[in-house]
PDB file of C-alpha atoms in Angstrom:
ATOM      1  CA  MET A   1     -24.662  -9.984  26.000  1.00 93.00           C
ATOM      2  CA  THR A   2     -20.892  -8.677  25.148  1.00 96.00           C
ATOM      3  CA  ARG A   3     -19.416 -10.877  22.685  1.00 97.00           C
ATOM      4  CA  ALA A   4     -16.238 -11.629  20.892  1.00 98.00           C
ATOM      5  CA  PRO A   5     -16.188 -10.335  17.305  1.00 98.00           C
ATOM      6  CA  SER A   6     -14.738 -12.589  14.672  1.00 97.00           C
ATOM      7  CA  ASN A   7     -11.953 -10.020  13.593  1.00 98.00           C
ATOM      8  CA  LEU A   8     -10.518 -10.172  17.120  1.00 98.00           C
ATOM      9  CA  LEU A   9     -11.308 -13.849  17.288  1.00 98.00           C
ATOM     10  CA  ALA A  10      -8.848 -14.075  14.071  1.00 98.00           C
ATOM     11  CA  VAL A  11      -6.186 -12.088  15.713  1.00 98.00           C
ATOM     12  CA  ARG A  12      -6.071 -14.218  18.879  1.00 98.00           C
ATOM     13  CA  SER A  13      -6.032 -17.352  16.685  1.00 97.00           C
ATOM     14  CA  LEU A  14      -3.190 -15.908  14.708  1.00 97.00           C
ATOM     15  CA  LEU A  15      -0.864 -14.876  17.870  1.00 98.00           C
ATOM     16  CA  LEU A  16      -1.693 -18.352  19.491  1.00 97.00           C
ATOM     17  CA  THR A  17      -0.757 -20.404  16.446  1.00 96.00           C
ATOM     18  CA  TYR A  18       2.920 -18.811  16.196  1.00 96.00           C
ATOM     19  CA  LEU A  19       3.476 -17.738  20.155  1.00 96.00           C
ATOM     20  CA  ASN A  20       2.118 -20.758  21.879  1.00 94.00           C
ATOM     21  CA  VAL A  21       5.233 -22.637  20.670  1.00 89.00           C
ATOM     22  CA  ASP A  22       4.194 -25.768  22.729  1.00 89.00           C
ATOM     23  CA  PRO A  23       0.097 -26.107  22.489  1.00 89.00           C
ATOM     24  CA  ASP A  24       0.210 -29.181  24.591  1.00 88.00           C
ATOM     25  CA  THR A  25       2.101 -27.892  27.609  1.00 89.00           C
ATOM     26  CA  VAL A  26       1.185 -24.642  29.641  1.00 90.00           C
ATOM     27  CA  ARG A  27       4.117 -22.892  30.527  1.00 88.00           C
ATOM     28  CA  THR A  28       5.475 -19.273  31.308  1.00 85.00           C
ATOM     29  CA  ALA A  29       7.681 -19.169  27.880  1.00 86.00           C
ATOM     30  CA  ASP A  30       4.319 -19.687  25.697  1.00 91.00           C
ATOM     31  CA  LEU A  31       1.514 -17.506  24.966  1.00 96.00           C
ATOM     32  CA  GLU A  32      -1.382 -19.437  26.565  1.00 95.00           C
ATOM     33  CA  PRO A  33      -4.784 -19.335  25.489  1.00 96.00           C
ATOM     34  CA  ALA A  34      -5.752 -18.055  28.753  1.00 95.00           C
ATOM     35  CA  GLU A  35      -3.829 -15.111  28.257  1.00 96.00           C
ATOM     36  CA  VAL A  36      -5.068 -13.792  24.944  1.00 97.00           C
ATOM     37  CA  GLY A  37      -8.440 -12.143  26.004  1.00 97.00           C
ATOM     38  CA  ILE A  38     -11.576 -10.134  24.343  1.00 98.00           C
ATOM     39  CA  VAL A  39     -14.293 -10.126  26.426  1.00 97.00           C
ATOM     40  CA  GLY A  40     -14.253  -8.750  29.999  1.00 93.00           C
ATOM     41  CA  ASP A  41     -15.312 -10.810  32.752  1.00 91.00           C
ATOM     42  CA  PRO A  42     -18.763 -10.562  34.176  1.00 89.00           C
ATOM     43  CA  ALA A  43     -18.144  -7.873  36.669  1.00 90.00           C
ATOM     44  CA  HIS A  44     -16.375  -5.819  34.153  1.00 93.00           C
ATOM     45  CA  ARG A  45     -18.113  -2.641  33.220  1.00 96.00           C
ATOM     46  CA  GLY A  46     -17.265   0.402  30.927  1.00 96.00           C
ATOM     47  CA  GLY A  47     -14.145   0.421  28.586  1.00 97.00           C
ATOM     48  CA  TYR A  48     -13.440  -1.622  25.130  1.00 98.00           C
ATOM     49  CA  HIS A  49     -13.558  -4.736  26.583  1.00 98.00           C
ATOM     50  CA  CYS A  50     -17.453  -4.344  27.043  1.00 97.00           C
ATOM     51  CA  GLY A  51     -20.386  -4.021  24.376  1.00 97.00           C
ATOM     52  CA  SER A  52     -23.395  -1.708  24.624  1.00 97.00           C
ATOM     53  CA  ASP A  53     -25.006  -3.951  27.490  1.00 96.00           C
ATOM     54  CA  ARG A  54     -22.077  -3.049  29.967  1.00 96.00           C
ATOM     55  CA  VAL A  55     -20.835   0.258  28.761  1.00 97.00           C
ATOM     56  CA  VAL A  56     -21.403   3.190  31.681  1.00 97.00           C
ATOM     57  CA  THR A  57     -22.636   6.763  31.449  1.00 97.00           C
ATOM     58  CA  ASN A  58     -19.844   8.880  29.636  1.00 97.00           C
ATOM     59  CA  ASP A  59     -17.832   5.645  29.028  1.00 98.00           C
ATOM     60  CA  TYR A  60     -14.638   6.516  27.508  1.00 97.00           C
ATOM     61  CA  SER A  61     -14.767   3.897  25.267  1.00 98.00           C
ATOM     62  CA  VAL A  62     -18.118   5.340  23.459  1.00 98.00           C
ATOM     63  CA  VAL A  63     -18.054   9.336  23.997  1.00 98.00           C
ATOM     64  CA  GLU A  64     -14.412  10.386  23.128  1.00 97.00           C
ATOM     65  CA  SER A  65     -14.563   9.194  19.421  1.00 98.00           C
ATOM     66  CA  PRO A  66     -17.286   9.476  17.041  1.00 98.00           C
ATOM     67  CA  ARG A  67     -15.853   6.399  15.284  1.00 98.00           C
ATOM     68  CA  ASP A  68     -16.821   4.481  18.750  1.00 98.00           C
ATOM     69  CA  THR A  69     -20.133   6.466  19.325  1.00 98.00           C
ATOM     70  CA  ALA A  70     -21.160   5.429  15.886  1.00 97.00           C
ATOM     71  CA  GLY A  71     -19.688   1.547  15.942  1.00 98.00           C
ATOM     72  CA  LEU A  72     -21.099   0.699  19.366  1.00 98.00           C
ATOM     73  CA  THR A  73     -22.849  -2.601  19.238  1.00 98.00           C
ATOM     74  CA  LEU A  74     -22.680  -5.763  21.919  1.00 98.00           C
ATOM     75  CA  ASP A  75     -19.037  -6.635  20.375  1.00 98.00           C
ATOM     76  CA  ALA A  76     -16.081  -6.143  22.565  1.00 98.00           C
ATOM     77  CA  THR A  77     -13.400  -3.980  20.717  1.00 98.00           C
ATOM     78  CA  ALA A  78      -9.970  -5.067  22.753  1.00 98.00           C
ATOM     79  CA  LEU A  79      -7.704  -7.682  22.811  1.00 98.00           C
ATOM     80  CA  ASP A  80      -5.174  -8.385  25.827  1.00 98.00           C
ATOM     81  CA  VAL A  81      -2.072 -10.193  25.196  1.00 98.00           C
ATOM     82  CA  GLY A  82       0.185 -11.954  27.954  1.00 97.00           C
ATOM     83  CA  GLY A  83       3.616 -12.830  28.221  1.00 96.00           C
ATOM     84  CA  PHE A  84       5.809 -14.800  26.326  1.00 96.00           C
ATOM     85  CA  ASP A  85       9.469 -15.616  25.780  1.00 94.00           C
ATOM     86  CA  VAL A  86      10.173 -17.293  22.161  1.00 94.00           C
ATOM     87  CA  ARG A  87      13.647 -17.623  20.437  1.00 93.00           C
ATOM     88  CA  SER A  88      13.624 -16.738  16.669  1.00 92.00           C
ATOM     89  CA  ALA A  89      16.065 -16.004  13.877  1.00 89.00           C
ATOM     90  CA  GLY A  90      18.871 -16.077  16.487  1.00 92.00           C
ATOM     91  CA  ARG A  91      17.236 -13.563  19.054  1.00 94.00           C
ATOM     92  CA  THR A  92      14.725 -13.390  22.142  1.00 95.00           C
ATOM     93  CA  HIS A  93      11.168 -11.710  21.532  1.00 96.00           C
ATOM     94  CA  THR A  94       9.250 -11.109  24.632  1.00 97.00           C
ATOM     95  CA  LEU A  95       6.257  -9.245  25.541  1.00 97.00           C
ATOM     96  CA  PRO A  96       7.997  -5.651  26.158  1.00 97.00           C
ATOM     97  CA  SER A  97       9.711  -6.234  22.818  1.00 97.00           C
ATOM     98  CA  PHE A  98       6.718  -6.913  20.912  1.00 98.00           C
ATOM     99  CA  SER A  99       4.561  -4.009  22.584  1.00 98.00           C
ATOM    100  CA  LEU A 100       7.243  -1.765  21.580  1.00 98.00           C
ATOM    101  CA  TRP A 101       7.193  -2.987  18.207  1.00 98.00           C
ATOM    102  CA  CYS A 102       3.359  -2.345  17.729  1.00 98.00           C
ATOM    103  CA  VAL A 103       3.479   1.166  19.456  1.00 98.00           C
ATOM    104  CA  GLY A 104       6.296   2.187  16.880  1.00 98.00           C
ATOM    105  CA  GLN A 105       4.015   1.215  14.039  1.00 98.00           C
ATOM    106  CA  CYS A 106       1.301   3.335  15.536  1.00 98.00           C
ATOM    107  CA  ALA A 107       3.209   6.456  15.962  1.00 97.00           C
ATOM    108  CA  ALA A 108       4.422   6.022  12.533  1.00 97.00           C
ATOM    109  CA  ASN A 109       0.685   5.689  11.597  1.00 97.00           C
ATOM    110  CA  ALA A 110       1.169   2.938   9.553  1.00 97.00           C
ATOM    111  CA  ALA A 111      -1.311   2.068   7.396  1.00 97.00           C
ATOM    112  CA  ASP A 112      -2.425  -1.409   9.166  1.00 97.00           C
ATOM    113  CA  THR A 113      -2.814   0.351  12.788  1.00 98.00           C
ATOM    114  CA  ARG A 114      -5.176   3.151  11.876  1.00 98.00           C
ATOM    115  CA  ASP A 115      -8.260   1.175  13.542  1.00 98.00           C
ATOM    116  CA  ILE A 116      -5.935   1.182  16.899  1.00 98.00           C
ATOM    117  CA  ARG A 117      -7.045   3.473  19.450  1.00 98.00           C
ATOM    118  CA  GLU A 118      -4.890   2.612  22.180  1.00 98.00           C
ATOM    119  CA  ILE A 119      -2.044   0.405  23.658  1.00 98.00           C
ATOM    120  CA  ILE A 120      -1.629   0.093  27.264  1.00 98.00           C
ATOM    121  CA  TYR A 121       1.743  -1.735  27.897  1.00 98.00           C
ATOM    122  CA  SER A 122       4.974  -1.729  29.636  1.00 97.00           C
ATOM    123  CA  PRO A 123       8.228  -1.299  27.968  1.00 97.00           C
ATOM    124  CA  ASP A 124      10.245  -2.961  30.819  1.00 95.00           C
ATOM    125  CA  GLY A 125       7.906  -5.257  33.094  1.00 93.00           C
ATOM    126  CA  THR A 126       7.868  -1.976  35.734  1.00 96.00           C
ATOM    127  CA  THR A 127       6.789   1.226  34.099  1.00 97.00           C
ATOM    128  CA  VAL A 128       3.130   1.132  32.575  1.00 98.00           C
ATOM    129  CA  LYS A 129       2.634   3.539  29.635  1.00 97.00           C
ATOM    130  CA  ARG A 130       0.068   4.137  27.309  1.00 98.00           C
ATOM    131  CA  TRP A 131       0.106   5.228  23.549  1.00 98.00           C
ATOM    132  CA  ASP A 132      -3.257   6.936  22.590  1.00 98.00           C
ATOM    133  CA  ARG A 133      -4.429   8.208  19.287  1.00 98.00           C
ATOM    134  CA  LEU A 134      -6.334  10.419  20.475  1.00 97.00           C
ATOM    135  CA  GLY A 135      -3.695  11.899  23.056  1.00 97.00           C
ATOM    136  CA  LYS A 136      -6.175  11.863  25.812  1.00 96.00           C
ATOM    137  CA  ARG A 137      -4.042   9.323  28.366  1.00 93.00           C
ATOM    138  CA  THR A 138      -0.739   8.426  28.887  1.00 93.00           C
ATOM    139  CA  SER A 139      -0.550   5.346  31.635  1.00 93.00           C
ATOM    140  CA  GLY A 140      -2.854   2.698  32.991  1.00 95.00           C
ATOM    141  CA  ASP A 141      -3.008   0.254  36.044  1.00 94.00           C
ATOM    142  CA  ASP A 142      -0.333  -2.163  37.208  1.00 96.00           C
ATOM    143  CA  SER A 143      -1.735  -5.129  35.843  1.00 95.00           C
ATOM    144  CA  HIS A 144      -0.293  -4.016  32.375  1.00 97.00           C
ATOM    145  CA  ARG A 145       3.194  -4.659  33.591  1.00 96.00           C
ATOM    146  CA  TRP A 146       2.427  -8.206  32.595  1.00 95.00           C
ATOM    147  CA  HIS A 147      -0.250  -8.164  29.527  1.00 97.00           C
ATOM    148  CA  THR A 148      -0.553  -5.628  26.817  1.00 98.00           C
ATOM    149  CA  HIS A 149      -4.031  -4.037  25.789  1.00 98.00           C
ATOM    150  CA  PHE A 150      -5.174  -3.183  22.273  1.00 98.00           C
ATOM    151  CA  SER A 151      -8.113  -1.070  21.884  1.00 98.00           C
ATOM    152  CA  PHE A 152      -9.758  -0.833  18.547  1.00 98.00           C
ATOM    153  CA  PHE A 153     -12.267   1.823  17.326  1.00 98.00           C
ATOM    154  CA  ARG A 154     -15.519   0.389  17.616  1.00 98.00           C
ATOM    155  CA  ASP A 155     -16.403   1.186  13.881  1.00 98.00           C
ATOM    156  CA  ALA A 156     -13.790  -0.894  12.618  1.00 98.00           C
ATOM    157  CA  THR A 157     -15.043  -3.900  14.583  1.00 97.00           C
ATOM    158  CA  LYS A 158     -18.706  -3.311  13.372  1.00 97.00           C
ATOM    159  CA  ALA A 159     -17.147  -3.181   9.803  1.00 97.00           C
ATOM    160  CA  GLY A 160     -15.415  -6.714  10.559  1.00 97.00           C
ATOM    161  CA  ARG A 161     -12.431  -5.317   9.040  1.00 97.00           C
ATOM    162  CA  ASP A 162      -9.387  -7.688   9.320  1.00 98.00           C
ATOM    163  CA  GLN A 163      -7.024  -6.600  12.244  1.00 98.00           C
ATOM    164  CA  ARG A 164      -4.481  -9.344  11.590  1.00 98.00           C
ATOM    165  CA  PRO A 165      -2.076  -7.632   8.842  1.00 98.00           C
ATOM    166  CA  LEU A 166      -0.276  -5.652  11.629  1.00 98.00           C
ATOM    167  CA  PHE A 167       0.381  -8.929  13.782  1.00 98.00           C
ATOM    168  CA  ARG A 168       1.349 -10.819  10.832  1.00 98.00           C
ATOM    169  CA  ARG A 169       3.758  -8.308  10.223  1.00 97.00           C
ATOM    170  CA  TYR A 170       5.275  -8.369  13.671  1.00 98.00           C
ATOM    171  CA  LEU A 171       5.508 -12.448  12.944  1.00 97.00           C
ATOM    172  CA  SER A 172       7.317 -11.884   9.871  1.00 96.00           C
ATOM    173  CA  SER A 173       9.636  -9.157  11.269  1.00 95.00           C
ATOM    174  CA  ILE A 174      10.880 -11.913  14.086  1.00 96.00           C
ATOM    175  CA  GLY A 175      10.884 -14.622  11.410  1.00 95.00           C
ATOM    176  CA  LEU A 176       8.188 -16.869  12.783  1.00 94.00           C
ATOM    177  CA  LEU A 177       5.860 -16.014   9.634  1.00 91.00           C
ATOM    178  CA  GLU A 178       7.254 -16.128   5.938  1.00 81.00           C
ATOM    179  CA  ASP A 179       4.004 -14.077   4.287  1.00 60.00           C
ATOM    180  CA  ASN A 180       2.678 -11.634   6.672  1.00 44.00           C
ATOM    181  CA  ASP A 181       0.939  -9.266   3.885  1.00 54.00           C
ATOM    182  CA  MET A 182      -1.740 -11.674   2.678  1.00 56.00           C
ATOM    183  CA  THR A 183      -4.410 -14.279   3.828  1.00 54.00           C
ATOM    184  CA  PRO A 184      -4.974 -17.617   2.358  1.00 53.00           C
ATOM    185  CA  GLU A 185      -8.071 -16.252   0.106  1.00 56.00           C
ATOM    186  CA  GLU A 186      -5.652 -13.253  -0.822  1.00 57.00           C
ATOM    187  CA  HIS A 187      -3.042 -16.282  -1.952  1.00 55.00           C
ATOM    188  CA  THR A 188      -5.641 -17.545  -3.858  1.00 59.00           C
ATOM    189  CA  TRP A 189      -6.761 -14.333  -5.590  1.00 61.00           C
ATOM    190  CA  LEU A 190      -3.186 -14.054  -6.799  1.00 60.00           C
ATOM    191  CA  ALA A 191      -2.599 -17.509  -8.053  1.00 62.00           C
ATOM    192  CA  THR A 192      -5.867 -16.747 -10.013  1.00 66.00           C
ATOM    193  CA  VAL A 193      -4.597 -13.539 -11.536  1.00 65.00           C
ATOM    194  CA  HIS A 194      -1.162 -14.782 -11.962  1.00 61.00           C
ATOM    195  CA  LYS A 195      -2.377 -17.916 -14.033  1.00 64.00           C
ATOM    196  CA  ASN A 196      -4.711 -15.676 -16.232  1.00 66.00           C
ATOM    197  CA  LEU A 197      -1.770 -13.261 -16.923  1.00 60.00           C
ATOM    198  CA  THR A 198       0.887 -15.931 -17.929  1.00 58.00           C
ATOM    199  CA  VAL A 199      -1.572 -18.162 -20.176  1.00 58.00           C
ATOM    200  CA  LEU A 200      -2.580 -15.661 -22.821  1.00 53.00           C
ATOM    201  CA  ASP A 201      -3.402 -18.376 -25.241  1.00 52.00           C
ATOM    202  CA  GLY A 202      -7.412 -18.601 -25.166  1.00 54.00           C
ATOM    203  CA  ARG A 203      -7.664 -21.032 -22.396  1.00 54.00           C
ATOM    204  CA  ASN A 204      -9.137 -18.708 -19.687  1.00 56.00           C
ATOM    205  CA  PRO A 205     -10.785 -15.606 -19.885  1.00 56.00           C
ATOM    206  CA  VAL A 206      -8.012 -13.205 -19.856  1.00 55.00           C
ATOM    207  CA  GLY A 207      -6.542 -15.245 -22.517  1.00 55.00           C
ATOM    208  CA  GLN A 208      -9.417 -14.854 -24.501  1.00 60.00           C
ATOM    209  CA  ILE A 209      -9.782 -11.470 -24.272  1.00 63.00           C
ATOM    210  CA  TYR A 210      -6.035 -10.835 -25.238  1.00 57.00           C
ATOM    211  CA  THR A 211      -7.026 -13.013 -28.279  1.00 64.00           C
ATOM    212  CA  ARG A 212     -10.021 -11.528 -29.455  1.00 64.00           C
ATOM    213  CA  MET A 213      -7.974  -8.037 -29.015  1.00 64.00           C
ATOM    214  CA  ALA A 214      -5.222  -9.229 -31.215  1.00 64.00           C
ATOM    215  CA  GLU A 215      -7.580 -10.577 -33.922  1.00 65.00           C
ATOM    216  CA  GLY A 216      -9.788  -7.599 -33.735  1.00 67.00           C
ATOM    217  CA  ARG A 217     -12.739  -9.447 -32.559  1.00 69.00           C
ATOM    218  CA  ASP A 218     -15.568  -8.498 -30.162  1.00 67.00           C
ATOM    219  CA  ASP A 219     -16.916 -11.148 -27.364  1.00 65.00           C
ATOM    220  CA  THR A 220     -19.360 -12.439 -29.922  1.00 68.00           C
ATOM    221  CA  GLY A 221     -16.408 -13.362 -32.182  1.00 69.00           C
ATOM    222  CA  ALA A 222     -17.482 -10.755 -34.763  1.00 74.00           C
ATOM    223  CA  PRO A 223     -14.794  -8.139 -36.735  1.00 74.00           C
ATOM    224  CA  VAL A 224     -14.344  -4.730 -34.917  1.00 69.00           C
ATOM    225  CA  THR A 225     -14.057  -2.071 -37.640  1.00 67.00           C
ATOM    226  CA  GLY A 226     -14.785   1.090 -35.314  1.00 66.00           C
ATOM    227  CA  HIS A 227     -11.282   1.393 -33.648  1.00 65.00           C
ATOM    228  CA  PRO A 228      -7.816  -0.194 -34.333  1.00 70.00           C
ATOM    229  CA  ASN A 229      -6.763  -3.520 -32.543  1.00 71.00           C
ATOM    230  CA  LEU A 230      -3.493  -5.148 -31.914  1.00 70.00           C
ATOM    231  CA  LYS A 231      -3.357  -6.548 -35.683  1.00 71.00           C
ATOM    232  CA  SER A 232      -3.851  -3.025 -37.517  1.00 75.00           C
ATOM    233  CA  LEU A 233      -1.502  -1.209 -34.943  1.00 75.00           C
ATOM    234  CA  GLY A 234       1.123  -3.734 -35.609  1.00 76.00           C
ATOM    235  CA  ALA A 235       0.639  -3.260 -39.354  1.00 79.00           C
ATOM    236  CA  GLN A 236       0.691   0.490 -38.972  1.00 78.00           C
ATOM    237  CA  LEU A 237       3.846   0.083 -36.896  1.00 80.00           C
ATOM    238  CA  THR A 238       5.374  -1.517 -39.564  1.00 85.00           C
ATOM    239  CA  ALA A 239       4.642   0.596 -42.379  1.00 84.00           C
ATOM    240  CA  LEU A 240       5.804   3.774 -40.222  1.00 82.00           C
ATOM    241  CA  GLN A 241       9.121   2.074 -39.713  1.00 82.00           C
ATOM    242  CA  ALA A 242       9.582   1.606 -43.445  1.00 82.00           C
ATOM    243  CA  ALA A 243       8.727   5.026 -44.263  1.00 80.00           C
ATOM    244  CA  LEU A 244      11.280   6.351 -41.721  1.00 81.00           C
ATOM    245  CA  THR A 245      13.793   4.211 -43.375  1.00 80.00           C
ATOM    246  CA  VAL A 246      13.265   5.843 -46.520  1.00 76.00           C
ATOM    247  CA  PHE A 247      13.250   9.109 -45.519  1.00 72.00           C
ATOM    248  CA  SER A 248      16.551   8.606 -42.763  1.00 72.00           C
ATOM    249  CA  GLY A 249      18.914   8.367 -46.290  1.00 70.00           C
ATOM    250  CA  ARG A 250      17.499  11.779 -48.017  1.00 69.00           C
ATOM    251  CA  ASP A 251      19.235  15.134 -47.637  1.00 66.00           C
ATOM    252  CA  PHE A 252      16.406  17.503 -47.825  1.00 62.00           C
ATOM    253  CA  THR A 253      18.577  20.624 -47.821  1.00 65.00           C
ATOM    254  CA  ASP A 254      18.374  22.669 -51.444  1.00 69.00           C
ATOM    255  CA  GLU A 255      20.894  25.340 -50.742  1.00 69.00           C
ATOM    256  CA  PRO A 256      20.473  27.314 -54.330  1.00 72.00           C
ATOM    257  CA  ALA A 257      16.681  27.444 -53.544  1.00 70.00           C
ATOM    258  CA  VAL A 258      17.210  28.662 -49.982  1.00 66.00           C
ATOM    259  CA  VAL A 259      19.708  31.400 -51.305  1.00 65.00           C
ATOM    260  CA  GLN A 260      17.139  32.106 -54.193  1.00 72.00           C
ATOM    261  CA  GLY A 261      14.466  32.554 -51.617  1.00 69.00           C
ATOM    262  CA  VAL A 262      16.285  34.887 -49.521  1.00 67.00           C
ATOM    263  CA  LEU A 263      17.714  37.066 -52.488  1.00 66.00           C
ATOM    264  CA  SER A 264      14.397  37.408 -53.706  1.00 70.00           C
ATOM    265  CA  GLY A 265      12.828  39.088 -50.634  1.00 67.00           C
ATOM    266  CA  LEU A 266      15.527  41.882 -50.885  1.00 70.00           C
ATOM    267  CA  THR A 267      15.712  45.124 -52.458  1.00 73.00           C
ATOM    268  CA  PRO A 268      18.835  47.090 -53.632  1.00 73.00           C
ATOM    269  CA  GLU A 269      18.790  49.099 -50.857  1.00 75.00           C
ATOM    270  CA  LYS A 270      18.356  46.520 -48.154  1.00 72.00           C
ATOM    271  CA  ILE A 271      21.461  44.752 -49.786  1.00 72.00           C
ATOM    272  CA  ALA A 272      23.510  47.907 -49.544  1.00 72.00           C
ATOM    273  CA  ALA A 273      22.216  48.712 -45.816  1.00 73.00           C
ATOM    274  CA  ALA A 274      23.391  45.070 -44.937  1.00 72.00           C
ATOM    275  CA  ILE A 275      26.873  45.509 -46.389  1.00 74.00           C
ATOM    276  CA  PRO A 276      29.469  47.060 -44.074  1.00 78.00           C
ATOM    277  CA  PRO A 277      31.450  49.872 -45.362  1.00 77.00           C
ATOM    278  CA  THR A 278      34.685  48.177 -46.318  1.00 77.00           C
ATOM    279  CA  LEU A 279      32.923  45.241 -47.665  1.00 76.00           C
ATOM    280  CA  ALA A 280      30.599  47.641 -49.743  1.00 73.00           C
ATOM    281  CA  LYS A 281      33.774  49.137 -51.444  1.00 79.00           C
ATOM    282  CA  GLN A 282      34.977  45.538 -52.375  1.00 79.00           C
ATOM    283  CA  VAL A 283      31.815  44.452 -53.515  1.00 77.00           C
ATOM    284  CA  ALA A 284      31.604  48.087 -55.713  1.00 78.00           C
ATOM    285  CA  ASP A 285      35.367  47.416 -57.056  1.00 80.00           C
ATOM    286  CA  GLU A 286      34.355  44.065 -58.132  1.00 79.00           C
ATOM    287  CA  LEU A 287      30.817  45.140 -60.140  1.00 78.00           C
ATOM    288  CA  ALA A 288      32.849  47.912 -61.566  1.00 79.00           C
ATOM    289  CA  ARG A 289      35.561  45.527 -62.727  1.00 82.00           C
ATOM    290  CA  ARG A 290      32.741  42.969 -64.339  1.00 81.00           C
ATOM    291  CA  LEU A 291      30.882  45.590 -65.884  1.00 80.00           C
ATOM    292  CA  VAL A 292      33.934  46.823 -67.805  1.00 73.00           C
ATOM    293  CA  VAL A 293      34.716  43.466 -69.006  1.00 59.00           C
TER     294      VAL A 293
END
């Protein structure tokens, strides 16, 4: 029997939490529970609203992508979202604006859209359009003038991948949700990481590791001698800084030694060949003068 998978039920719950503004009253301005569907009615056959017990021969939701063929289970893999009209951050947000935002994210190939096969929607309540990741269709029936259809590749549903990130980003973009990137579980994980990274005094596992590294001990408390630790590296850096300070004040150029080294490798012939004619005459006159003296 076709069933609603938990990952799409989570998306449904998220949308109703923020777009069903008055949950105690049924009204056209709100997104009501009856307007967010996953499993097709009993007469529905074929398509992403059906699981393996309701698909038909050559069902497009099974045969057109290996992701669907490999992911076929009893789970439906589609979500219908009905009309709403909510005010947030000084603007009115409706089903058409929601649909256009989602299509834009899919067209841009945002990471959290890659499990979406298609979106059938109306940008204006009159014209019906279809964004199809596989590029096979461009429209849908008139019922999509008042509801938007999302199809998810069946392998994503079979794997149970969380499909909420895209919809959290939408709710955040219109100002209804502050943090659109993390689930409650992710918040808990981040809080734990933050605590462990900011309390490095030995009261938690990360702090204990840091302390052992600084002291040069292994996880049993025994000294580590085979490689540097933070303590030994600090001492080496201090010694290196001291040595650099001493050498920075020295003049390492010994000009007489440099001249002597150059002259020792030259023969009289090489010296004569290197002197320009005018300078050679001056040198010869000076040498003659010195010999007479």
